[in-house]
């Protein structure tokens, strides 16, 4: 890990960026979101997660990554101008490994072209779920994604969030 320029004893913090996209559609009295049941990835398999998500690749901006991930994972086309920012999350596993230090950019899309379907084999299932019915899912939701969904449901999701860090004070 590179040294911090002001203090060579402090390692410079590095993070892995990722883009998450939640397709959503209105239903009477609520909104439905498209979730995928993870399988065969080695990370949180058996958990529900945002319909599309993945790392930002070298030379790619986060909006391009979001558009690419939606197409690769759900087979639909979302215009980058249709991405609605939900929150940016600074997240850690607090284990000192650079791969576990993250900055996640969460987006919603209310319009897209095509019919969403599982394109890759890393989704055991796709399901439209009412935000108000998240507790009815049989399987758990990936914890940091559940945090975003819960705050979105309550209407108090801030533009920047943190997850996994010790509480201040």
PDB file of C-alpha atoms in Angstrom:
ATOM      1  CA  UNK A   1       0.000   0.000   0.000  1.00  0.00           C
ATOM      2  CA  UNK A   2       1.491   3.441  -0.906  1.00  0.00           C
ATOM      3  CA  UNK A   3       2.588   5.730   1.881  1.00  0.00           C
ATOM      4  CA  UNK A   4       0.640   8.821   2.847  1.00  0.00           C
ATOM      5  CA  UNK A   5       2.574  11.874   1.522  1.00  0.00           C
ATOM      6  CA  UNK A   6       2.225  13.858   4.756  1.00  0.00           C
ATOM      7  CA  UNK A   7       3.268  11.024   7.037  1.00  0.00           C
ATOM      8  CA  UNK A   8       5.235   8.052   5.646  1.00  0.00           C
ATOM      9  CA  UNK A   9       4.232   5.993   8.717  1.00  0.00           C
ATOM     10  CA  UNK A  10       0.542   6.112   7.660  1.00  0.00           C
ATOM     11  CA  UNK A  11      -0.422   3.984   4.652  1.00  0.00           C
ATOM     12  CA  UNK A  12      -2.533   5.720   1.993  1.00  0.00           C
ATOM     13  CA  UNK A  13      -6.085   4.452   2.028  1.00  0.00           C
ATOM     14  CA  UNK A  14      -7.181   2.692  -1.187  1.00  0.00           C
ATOM     15  CA  UNK A  15     -10.694   1.659  -2.151  1.00  0.00           C
ATOM     16  CA  UNK A  16     -12.421  -0.507  -4.751  1.00  0.00           C
ATOM     17  CA  UNK A  17     -15.292   1.328  -6.536  1.00  0.00           C
ATOM     18  CA  UNK A  18     -18.516  -0.433  -7.512  1.00  0.00           C
ATOM     19  CA  UNK A  19     -21.828   0.525  -9.130  1.00  0.00           C
ATOM     20  CA  UNK A  20     -25.227  -0.821  -8.009  1.00  0.00           C
ATOM     21  CA  UNK A  21     -28.474  -0.359  -9.954  1.00  0.00           C
ATOM     22  CA  UNK A  22     -31.971  -0.937  -8.630  1.00  0.00           C
ATOM     23  CA  UNK A  23     -34.702  -1.161 -11.258  1.00  0.00           C
ATOM     24  CA  UNK A  24     -37.919   0.128  -9.724  1.00  0.00           C
ATOM     25  CA  UNK A  25     -41.530   0.461 -10.786  1.00  0.00           C
ATOM     26  CA  UNK A  26     -44.542   1.991  -9.081  1.00  0.00           C
ATOM     27  CA  UNK A  27     -47.368  -0.185  -7.760  1.00  0.00           C
ATOM     28  CA  UNK A  28     -50.465   0.995  -5.872  1.00  0.00           C
ATOM     29  CA  UNK A  29     -49.336   2.296  -2.477  1.00  0.00           C
ATOM     30  CA  UNK A  30     -45.696   1.264  -2.877  1.00  0.00           C
ATOM     31  CA  UNK A  31     -42.808   0.738  -5.272  1.00  0.00           C
ATOM     32  CA  UNK A  32     -41.378  -2.584  -6.433  1.00  0.00           C
ATOM     33  CA  UNK A  33     -37.650  -3.150  -6.853  1.00  0.00           C
ATOM     34  CA  UNK A  34     -35.919  -5.907  -8.796  1.00  0.00           C
ATOM     35  CA  UNK A  35     -33.664  -8.075  -6.640  1.00  0.00           C
ATOM     36  CA  UNK A  36     -31.474 -11.032  -7.559  1.00  0.00           C
ATOM     37  CA  UNK A  37     -30.780 -14.098  -5.424  1.00  0.00           C
ATOM     38  CA  UNK A  38     -26.992 -14.562  -5.543  1.00  0.00           C
ATOM     39  CA  UNK A  39     -25.443 -17.940  -6.374  1.00  0.00           C
ATOM     40  CA  UNK A  40     -22.033 -19.259  -7.351  1.00  0.00           C
ATOM     41  CA  UNK A  41     -20.116 -16.028  -6.717  1.00  0.00           C
ATOM     42  CA  UNK A  42     -18.325 -16.897  -3.473  1.00  0.00           C
ATOM     43  CA  UNK A  43     -19.700 -13.720  -1.855  1.00  0.00           C
ATOM     44  CA  UNK A  44     -23.032 -13.669  -0.061  1.00  0.00           C
ATOM     45  CA  UNK A  45     -24.477 -16.530  -2.101  1.00  0.00           C
ATOM     46  CA  UNK A  46     -28.036 -17.284  -0.974  1.00  0.00           C
ATOM     47  CA  UNK A  47     -28.668 -13.592  -0.242  1.00  0.00           C
ATOM     48  CA  UNK A  48     -30.916 -11.191  -2.135  1.00  0.00           C
ATOM     49  CA  UNK A  49     -29.118  -8.218  -3.686  1.00  0.00           C
ATOM     50  CA  UNK A  50     -29.665  -5.294  -6.034  1.00  0.00           C
ATOM     51  CA  UNK A  51     -30.628  -6.504  -9.517  1.00  0.00           C
ATOM     52  CA  UNK A  52     -27.305  -5.388 -10.995  1.00  0.00           C
ATOM     53  CA  UNK A  53     -23.962  -4.524  -9.446  1.00  0.00           C
ATOM     54  CA  UNK A  54     -20.260  -4.784 -10.132  1.00  0.00           C
ATOM     55  CA  UNK A  55     -16.824  -3.234  -9.992  1.00  0.00           C
ATOM     56  CA  UNK A  56     -15.925  -0.174 -11.996  1.00  0.00           C
ATOM     57  CA  UNK A  57     -13.353  -1.313 -14.540  1.00  0.00           C
ATOM     58  CA  UNK A  58     -10.096   0.511 -15.371  1.00  0.00           C
ATOM     59  CA  UNK A  59     -10.730   3.516 -17.626  1.00  0.00           C
ATOM     60  CA  UNK A  60     -14.490   3.370 -17.002  1.00  0.00           C
ATOM     61  CA  UNK A  61     -16.531   5.980 -15.148  1.00  0.00           C
ATOM     62  CA  UNK A  62     -19.109   4.873 -12.586  1.00  0.00           C
ATOM     63  CA  UNK A  63     -22.088   5.750 -14.815  1.00  0.00           C
ATOM     64  CA  UNK A  64     -20.673   3.651 -17.659  1.00  0.00           C
ATOM     65  CA  UNK A  65     -20.113   0.813 -15.177  1.00  0.00           C
ATOM     66  CA  UNK A  66     -23.721   1.034 -13.989  1.00  0.00           C
ATOM     67  CA  UNK A  67     -25.078   0.951 -17.553  1.00  0.00           C
ATOM     68  CA  UNK A  68     -22.777  -1.970 -18.439  1.00  0.00           C
ATOM     69  CA  UNK A  69     -23.696  -4.000 -15.343  1.00  0.00           C
ATOM     70  CA  UNK A  70     -27.448  -3.610 -15.976  1.00  0.00           C
ATOM     71  CA  UNK A  71     -27.023  -4.873 -19.521  1.00  0.00           C
ATOM     72  CA  UNK A  72     -24.656  -7.726 -18.561  1.00  0.00           C
ATOM     73  CA  UNK A  73     -26.731  -8.975 -15.630  1.00  0.00           C
ATOM     74  CA  UNK A  74     -30.344  -8.123 -16.570  1.00  0.00           C
ATOM     75  CA  UNK A  75     -30.259  -7.870 -20.352  1.00  0.00           C
ATOM     76  CA  UNK A  76     -31.881  -4.434 -20.439  1.00  0.00           C
ATOM     77  CA  UNK A  77     -30.596  -1.078 -21.617  1.00  0.00           C
ATOM     78  CA  UNK A  78     -30.555   1.894 -19.260  1.00  0.00           C
ATOM     79  CA  UNK A  79     -29.466   5.297 -20.519  1.00  0.00           C
ATOM     80  CA  UNK A  80     -26.913   6.923 -18.233  1.00  0.00           C
ATOM     81  CA  UNK A  81     -29.198   9.970 -17.993  1.00  0.00           C
ATOM     82  CA  UNK A  82     -31.903   7.696 -16.520  1.00  0.00           C
ATOM     83  CA  UNK A  83     -29.732   6.740 -13.540  1.00  0.00           C
ATOM     84  CA  UNK A  84     -31.019   8.361 -10.346  1.00  0.00           C
ATOM     85  CA  UNK A  85     -28.306   8.678  -7.660  1.00  0.00           C
ATOM     86  CA  UNK A  86     -29.429   7.157  -4.366  1.00  0.00           C
ATOM     87  CA  UNK A  87     -26.316   7.258  -2.187  1.00  0.00           C
ATOM     88  CA  UNK A  88     -22.549   6.852  -2.200  1.00  0.00           C
ATOM     89  CA  UNK A  89     -21.438   4.429   0.500  1.00  0.00           C
ATOM     90  CA  UNK A  90     -17.953   4.283   2.003  1.00  0.00           C
ATOM     91  CA  UNK A  91     -17.709   0.745   3.342  1.00  0.00           C
ATOM     92  CA  UNK A  92     -15.129  -1.378   5.134  1.00  0.00           C
ATOM     93  CA  UNK A  93     -14.721  -4.921   6.405  1.00  0.00           C
ATOM     94  CA  UNK A  94     -12.164  -3.434   8.852  1.00  0.00           C
ATOM     95  CA  UNK A  95      -9.670  -6.215   8.207  1.00  0.00           C
ATOM     96  CA  UNK A  96      -6.875  -4.126   6.652  1.00  0.00           C
ATOM     97  CA  UNK A  97      -7.160  -5.796   3.228  1.00  0.00           C
ATOM     98  CA  UNK A  98      -7.319  -3.272   0.371  1.00  0.00           C
ATOM     99  CA  UNK A  99      -9.858  -5.450  -1.511  1.00  0.00           C
ATOM    100  CA  UNK A 100     -12.287  -5.034   1.397  1.00  0.00           C
ATOM    101  CA  UNK A 101     -12.210  -1.233   1.389  1.00  0.00           C
ATOM    102  CA  UNK A 102     -15.026  -0.002  -0.844  1.00  0.00           C
ATOM    103  CA  UNK A 103     -16.805   2.995  -2.265  1.00  0.00           C
ATOM    104  CA  UNK A 104     -20.168   1.923  -3.639  1.00  0.00           C
ATOM    105  CA  UNK A 105     -22.357   4.113  -5.841  1.00  0.00           C
ATOM    106  CA  UNK A 106     -26.042   3.207  -5.643  1.00  0.00           C
ATOM    107  CA  UNK A 107     -28.445   4.204  -8.422  1.00  0.00           C
ATOM    108  CA  UNK A 108     -32.080   3.580  -9.302  1.00  0.00           C
ATOM    109  CA  UNK A 109     -33.567   3.386 -12.780  1.00  0.00           C
ATOM    110  CA  UNK A 110     -37.251   4.004 -13.359  1.00  0.00           C
ATOM    111  CA  UNK A 111     -37.089   3.476 -17.134  1.00  0.00           C
ATOM    112  CA  UNK A 112     -35.210   1.033 -19.344  1.00  0.00           C
ATOM    113  CA  UNK A 113     -35.557  -0.778 -22.654  1.00  0.00           C
ATOM    114  CA  UNK A 114     -36.249  -4.523 -22.736  1.00  0.00           C
ATOM    115  CA  UNK A 115     -37.488  -7.113 -20.279  1.00  0.00           C
ATOM    116  CA  UNK A 116     -35.255  -7.854 -17.309  1.00  0.00           C
ATOM    117  CA  UNK A 117     -34.089 -11.441 -17.048  1.00  0.00           C
ATOM    118  CA  UNK A 118     -31.132 -13.250 -15.479  1.00  0.00           C
ATOM    119  CA  UNK A 119     -28.389 -13.198 -18.111  1.00  0.00           C
ATOM    120  CA  UNK A 120     -25.511 -14.555 -16.030  1.00  0.00           C
ATOM    121  CA  UNK A 121     -25.538 -17.737 -13.963  1.00  0.00           C
ATOM    122  CA  UNK A 122     -24.723 -15.860 -10.759  1.00  0.00           C
ATOM    123  CA  UNK A 123     -28.432 -15.182 -10.141  1.00  0.00           C
ATOM    124  CA  UNK A 124     -30.489 -18.131  -8.889  1.00  0.00           C
ATOM    125  CA  UNK A 125     -33.621 -15.993  -9.273  1.00  0.00           C
ATOM    126  CA  UNK A 126     -34.897 -12.512  -9.982  1.00  0.00           C
ATOM    127  CA  UNK A 127     -37.890 -11.154  -8.089  1.00  0.00           C
ATOM    128  CA  UNK A 128     -39.858  -7.928  -8.028  1.00  0.00           C
ATOM    129  CA  UNK A 129     -40.325  -7.071  -4.337  1.00  0.00           C
ATOM    130  CA  UNK A 130     -42.367  -4.284  -2.782  1.00  0.00           C
ATOM    131  CA  UNK A 131     -40.118  -2.077  -0.657  1.00  0.00           C
ATOM    132  CA  UNK A 132     -42.732  -2.387   2.084  1.00  0.00           C
ATOM    133  CA  UNK A 133     -42.475  -6.200   1.981  1.00  0.00           C
ATOM    134  CA  UNK A 134     -38.702  -6.695   2.308  1.00  0.00           C
ATOM    135  CA  UNK A 135     -39.197  -8.474   5.623  1.00  0.00           C
ATOM    136  CA  UNK A 136     -41.242 -11.154   3.829  1.00  0.00           C
ATOM    137  CA  UNK A 137     -38.241 -12.470   1.871  1.00  0.00           C
ATOM    138  CA  UNK A 138     -37.313 -16.002   2.935  1.00  0.00           C
ATOM    139  CA  UNK A 139     -33.610 -15.440   2.328  1.00  0.00           C
ATOM    140  CA  UNK A 140     -31.576 -12.582   3.829  1.00  0.00           C
ATOM    141  CA  UNK A 141     -30.463  -9.491   1.918  1.00  0.00           C
ATOM    142  CA  UNK A 142     -26.764  -8.578   1.608  1.00  0.00           C
ATOM    143  CA  UNK A 143     -26.313  -6.401   4.762  1.00  0.00           C
ATOM    144  CA  UNK A 144     -24.978  -3.170   3.241  1.00  0.00           C
ATOM    145  CA  UNK A 145     -27.584  -3.370   0.474  1.00  0.00           C
ATOM    146  CA  UNK A 146     -30.343  -4.025   3.028  1.00  0.00           C
ATOM    147  CA  UNK A 147     -29.203  -0.866   4.828  1.00  0.00           C
ATOM    148  CA  UNK A 148     -29.736   1.149   1.626  1.00  0.00           C
ATOM    149  CA  UNK A 149     -33.110  -0.499   0.918  1.00  0.00           C
ATOM    150  CA  UNK A 150     -34.358   0.097   4.472  1.00  0.00           C
ATOM    151  CA  UNK A 151     -33.354   3.759   4.422  1.00  0.00           C
ATOM    152  CA  UNK A 152     -34.873   4.159   0.951  1.00  0.00           C
ATOM    153  CA  UNK A 153     -38.129   2.618   2.228  1.00  0.00           C
ATOM    154  CA  UNK A 154     -38.168   4.970   5.230  1.00  0.00           C
ATOM    155  CA  UNK A 155     -37.394   7.960   3.016  1.00  0.00           C
ATOM    156  CA  UNK A 156     -34.301   9.012   4.980  1.00  0.00           C
ATOM    157  CA  UNK A 157     -31.454   7.737   2.788  1.00  0.00           C
ATOM    158  CA  UNK A 158     -28.679  10.362   2.894  1.00  0.00           C
ATOM    159  CA  UNK A 159     -26.627  11.160  -0.185  1.00  0.00           C
ATOM    160  CA  UNK A 160     -23.477   9.787   1.519  1.00  0.00           C
ATOM    161  CA  UNK A 161     -23.461   6.830   3.914  1.00  0.00           C
ATOM    162  CA  UNK A 162     -20.896   4.698   5.701  1.00  0.00           C
ATOM    163  CA  UNK A 163     -21.047   1.035   6.629  1.00  0.00           C
ATOM    164  CA  UNK A 164     -18.775  -1.184   8.740  1.00  0.00           C
ATOM    165  CA  UNK A 165     -16.879   1.593  10.504  1.00  0.00           C
ATOM    166  CA  UNK A 166     -16.907   2.007  14.301  1.00  0.00           C
ATOM    167  CA  UNK A 167     -19.511   4.482  15.477  1.00  0.00           C
ATOM    168  CA  UNK A 168     -18.032   7.968  16.044  1.00  0.00           C
ATOM    169  CA  UNK A 169     -17.346   9.055  19.572  1.00  0.00           C
TER     170      UNK A 169
END
